[in-house]
Every structure is written in structure tokens, then in C-alpha cells.
CSV table of C-alpha atoms in Angstrom, one decimal:
chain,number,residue,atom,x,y,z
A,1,UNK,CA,0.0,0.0,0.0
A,2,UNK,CA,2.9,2.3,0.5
A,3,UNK,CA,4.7,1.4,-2.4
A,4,UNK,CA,1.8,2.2,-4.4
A,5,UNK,CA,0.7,5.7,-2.9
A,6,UNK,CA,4.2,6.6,-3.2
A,7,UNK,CA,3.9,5.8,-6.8
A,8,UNK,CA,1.0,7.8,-6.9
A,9,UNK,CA,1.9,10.7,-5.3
A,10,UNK,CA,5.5,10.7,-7.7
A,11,UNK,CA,3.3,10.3,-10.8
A,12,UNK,CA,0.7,13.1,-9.4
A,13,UNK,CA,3.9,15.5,-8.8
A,14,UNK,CA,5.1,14.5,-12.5
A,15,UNK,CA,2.3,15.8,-14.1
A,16,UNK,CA,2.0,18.6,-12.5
A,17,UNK,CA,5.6,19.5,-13.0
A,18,UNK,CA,5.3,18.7,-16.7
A,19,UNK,CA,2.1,20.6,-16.9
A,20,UNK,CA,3.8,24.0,-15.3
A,21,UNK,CA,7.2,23.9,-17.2
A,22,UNK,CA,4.6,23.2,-20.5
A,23,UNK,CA,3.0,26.2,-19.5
A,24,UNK,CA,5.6,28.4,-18.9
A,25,UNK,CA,7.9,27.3,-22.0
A,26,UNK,CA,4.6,28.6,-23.8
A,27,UNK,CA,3.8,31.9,-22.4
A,28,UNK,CA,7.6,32.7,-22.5
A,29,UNK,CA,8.0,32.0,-25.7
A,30,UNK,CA,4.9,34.1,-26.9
A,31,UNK,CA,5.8,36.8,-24.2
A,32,UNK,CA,9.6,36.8,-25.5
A,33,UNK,CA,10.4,35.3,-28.7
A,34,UNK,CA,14.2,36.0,-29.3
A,35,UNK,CA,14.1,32.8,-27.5
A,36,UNK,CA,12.2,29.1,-29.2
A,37,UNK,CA,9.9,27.3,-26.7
A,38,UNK,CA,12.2,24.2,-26.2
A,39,UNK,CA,14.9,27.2,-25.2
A,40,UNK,CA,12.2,28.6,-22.2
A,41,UNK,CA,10.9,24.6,-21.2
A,42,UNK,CA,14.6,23.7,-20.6
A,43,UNK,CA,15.0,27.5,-18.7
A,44,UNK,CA,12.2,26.4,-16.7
A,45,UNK,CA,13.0,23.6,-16.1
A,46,UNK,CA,16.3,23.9,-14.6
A,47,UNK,CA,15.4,26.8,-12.7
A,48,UNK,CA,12.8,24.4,-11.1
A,49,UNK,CA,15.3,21.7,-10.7
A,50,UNK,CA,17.9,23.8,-9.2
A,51,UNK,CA,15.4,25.6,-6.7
A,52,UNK,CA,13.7,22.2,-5.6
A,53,UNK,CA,16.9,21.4,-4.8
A,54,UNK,CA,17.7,24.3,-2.7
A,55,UNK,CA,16.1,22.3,0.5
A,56,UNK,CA,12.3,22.8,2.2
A,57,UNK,CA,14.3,25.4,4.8
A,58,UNK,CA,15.7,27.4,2.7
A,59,UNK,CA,12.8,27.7,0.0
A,60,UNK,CA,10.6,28.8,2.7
A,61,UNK,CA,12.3,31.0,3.8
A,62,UNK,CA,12.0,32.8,0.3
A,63,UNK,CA,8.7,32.3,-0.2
A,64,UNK,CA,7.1,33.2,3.4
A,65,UNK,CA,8.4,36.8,3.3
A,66,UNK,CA,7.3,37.0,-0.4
A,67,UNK,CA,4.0,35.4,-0.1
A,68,UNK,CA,3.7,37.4,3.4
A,69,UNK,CA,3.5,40.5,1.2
A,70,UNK,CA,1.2,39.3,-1.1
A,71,UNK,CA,-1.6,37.8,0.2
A,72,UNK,CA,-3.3,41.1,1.6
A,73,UNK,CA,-2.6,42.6,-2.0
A,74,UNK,CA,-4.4,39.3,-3.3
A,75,UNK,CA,-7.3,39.6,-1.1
A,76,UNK,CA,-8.1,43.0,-1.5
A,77,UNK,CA,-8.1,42.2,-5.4
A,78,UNK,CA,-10.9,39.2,-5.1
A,79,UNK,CA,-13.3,41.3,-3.0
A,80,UNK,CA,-13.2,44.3,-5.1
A,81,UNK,CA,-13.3,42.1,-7.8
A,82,UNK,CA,-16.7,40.3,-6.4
A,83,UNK,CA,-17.7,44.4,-6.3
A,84,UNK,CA,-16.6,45.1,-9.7
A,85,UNK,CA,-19.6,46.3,-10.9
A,86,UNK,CA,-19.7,48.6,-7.6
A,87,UNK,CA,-15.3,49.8,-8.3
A,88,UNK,CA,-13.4,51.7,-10.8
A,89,UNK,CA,-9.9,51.7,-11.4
A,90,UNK,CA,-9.6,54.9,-9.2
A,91,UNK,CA,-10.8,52.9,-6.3
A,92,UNK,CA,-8.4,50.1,-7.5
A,93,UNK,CA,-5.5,51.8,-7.5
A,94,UNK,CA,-5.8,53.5,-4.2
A,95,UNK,CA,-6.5,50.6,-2.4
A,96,UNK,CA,-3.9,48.6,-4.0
A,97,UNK,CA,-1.4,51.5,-2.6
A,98,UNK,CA,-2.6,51.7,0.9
A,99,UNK,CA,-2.7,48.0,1.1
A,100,UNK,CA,0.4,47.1,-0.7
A,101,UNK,CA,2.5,50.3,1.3
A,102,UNK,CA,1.6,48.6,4.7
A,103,UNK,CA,2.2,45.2,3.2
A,104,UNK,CA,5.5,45.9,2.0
A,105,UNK,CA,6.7,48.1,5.7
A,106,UNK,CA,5.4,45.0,7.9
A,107,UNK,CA,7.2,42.5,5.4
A,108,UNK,CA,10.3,44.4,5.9
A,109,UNK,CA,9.5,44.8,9.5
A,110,UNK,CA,9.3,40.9,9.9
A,111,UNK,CA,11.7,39.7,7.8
A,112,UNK,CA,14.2,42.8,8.0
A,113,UNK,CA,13.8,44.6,11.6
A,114,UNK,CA,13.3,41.3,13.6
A,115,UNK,CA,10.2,43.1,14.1
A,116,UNK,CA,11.6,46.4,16.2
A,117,UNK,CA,8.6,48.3,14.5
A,118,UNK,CA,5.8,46.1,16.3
A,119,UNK,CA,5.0,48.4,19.4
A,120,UNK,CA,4.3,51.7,16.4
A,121,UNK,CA,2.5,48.7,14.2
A,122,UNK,CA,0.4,47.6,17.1
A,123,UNK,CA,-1.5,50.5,17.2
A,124,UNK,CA,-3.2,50.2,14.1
A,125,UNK,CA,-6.1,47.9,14.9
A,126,UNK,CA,-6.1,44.0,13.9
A,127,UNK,CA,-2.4,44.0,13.5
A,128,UNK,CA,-1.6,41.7,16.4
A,129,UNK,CA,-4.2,39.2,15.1
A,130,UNK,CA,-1.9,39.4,11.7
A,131,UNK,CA,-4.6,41.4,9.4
A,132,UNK,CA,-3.6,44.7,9.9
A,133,UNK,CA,-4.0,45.7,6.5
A,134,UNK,CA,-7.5,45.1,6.4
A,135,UNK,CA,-7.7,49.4,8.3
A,136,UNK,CA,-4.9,50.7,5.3
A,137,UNK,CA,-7.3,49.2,2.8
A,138,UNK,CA,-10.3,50.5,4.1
A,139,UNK,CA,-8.6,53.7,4.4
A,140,UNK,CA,-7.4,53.2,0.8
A,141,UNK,CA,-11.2,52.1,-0.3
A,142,UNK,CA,-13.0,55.3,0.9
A,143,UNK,CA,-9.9,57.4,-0.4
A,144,UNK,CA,-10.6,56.0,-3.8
A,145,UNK,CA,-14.2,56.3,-3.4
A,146,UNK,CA,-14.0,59.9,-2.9
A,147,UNK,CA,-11.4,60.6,-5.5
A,148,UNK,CA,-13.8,58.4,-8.0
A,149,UNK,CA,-17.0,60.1,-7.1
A,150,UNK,CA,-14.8,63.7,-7.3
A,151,UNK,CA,-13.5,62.4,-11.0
A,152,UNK,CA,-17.0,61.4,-12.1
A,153,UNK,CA,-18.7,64.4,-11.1
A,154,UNK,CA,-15.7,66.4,-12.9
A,155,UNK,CA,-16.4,64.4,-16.1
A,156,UNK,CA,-20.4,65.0,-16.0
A,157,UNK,CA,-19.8,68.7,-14.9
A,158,UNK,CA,-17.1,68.9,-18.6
A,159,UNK,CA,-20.1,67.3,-21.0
């Protein structure tokens, strides 16, 4: 039975791996073409190779800071998203900014500072439950509202 998940779980990981470097050989090569697809599959591919083999300590220690940073950027983008129809790219781009300038400060503050900015940081509500974004993009999403509904009247008041 082990023998055979194992073998399941190597041939799941193959396709997957197959599937992303197929992926990215593509796009590459339609995003840059001074370079053939086989030229970006093998890039990708031994970029892959060479970070998998980098260890599970040290890749994570990449990727947490980096996805640290991110994942407030990525959830503000799905909820105005599900509001589209409700957003412009006024109230976009000003949320993205207040978000992503707290993102990237408490990223460095983590990863950088050992965290000496967490007493100033801990004033801003939610922070010490780890979501202390969520008042910067508020902030960020009444900003851009204002500057949106400002625009929009401009534009009505010029016809």
C-alpha cells in the first residue's frame, strides 16, 4: 500500500511538474520570442530543478516573506473584484497602494527589523491578530471612493 501511494503521489507531482514547465515554456515564448519554446521549457525547467533542490528550509524562507507581502494585495483584489460592478480603477488603484505600502513596511518589518517596528505597528487595529492591512485598505477604499465620485462628477460637470 505504501509502495503504491508513493507511486501515486511521484506520478501526481510528474504531471503537475510537466504541466507548469509546458505552461511556462509557452507563455515565454509568446511573451519573448528571441528565444524558441524548447529554449524557455529547458530555462524552466532547470530553474525548477535547481530551486527544488535548494532544500524545504531554505525555500521557505523565500517564499514566506514574499507570499507574506502578497496575500493582503491578493485579497483585496478578489473582493473588489466580487464588487466590480460597484469599483473603478480609481478605487483600485488606491486601495492597491494603501494595502500594498503597509504590506511591504510590515514585510520588511518581519523579515528585515526582527520586528523592532511592532509596538508603532500595534496601534493600528487587527495588526496583532496578523490582518492589519484590512484598516490601510479600508482607508485606501473610501480614499478611492471619494477621489472616484470627485472624478466622475468632474467628467459629467465637462459634457
Amino acid at each position: 500500500g505504501i509502495v503504491i501511494l508513493g507511486l501515486l503521489f511521484t506520478v501526481a507531482c510528474l504531471c503537475v511538474s510537466i504541466s507548469l514547465v509546458i505552461s511556462c515554456g509557452e507563455y515565454f515564448s509568446k511573451l519573448m520570442p528571441f528565444f524558441s519554446y524548447k529554449v524557455w521549457a529547458t530555462i524552466t525547467a532547470l530553474v525548477s530543478f535547481t530551486v527544488a533542490n535548494l532544500g524545504l528550509n531554505q525555500i521557505l524562507a523565500i517564499s514566506v516573506p514574499i507570499l507574506g507581502m502578497i496575500y493582503p494585495m491578493a485579497i483585496v483584489l478578489i473582493v473588489l473584484g466580487i464588487f466590480a460592478r460597484l469599483t473603478n480603477h480609481y478605487i483600485y488603484l488606491i486601495t492597491m497602494i494603501f494595502t500594498a505600502v503597509f504590506s511591504i513596511i510590515d514585510t520588511i518589518n518581519v523579515t528585515f527589523l526582527k520586528k523592532s517596528l511592532a509596538d508603532t505597528l500595534s496601534y493600528i487595529p487587527l495588526y496583532d491578530q496578523g490582518v492589519g492591512w484590512v484598516l490601510p485598505a479600508i482607508v485606501g477604499l473610501i480614499i478611492g471612493t471619494v477621489v472616484a465620485k470627485g472624478k466622475s462628477g468632474k467628467e459629467v460637470a465637462m459634457k
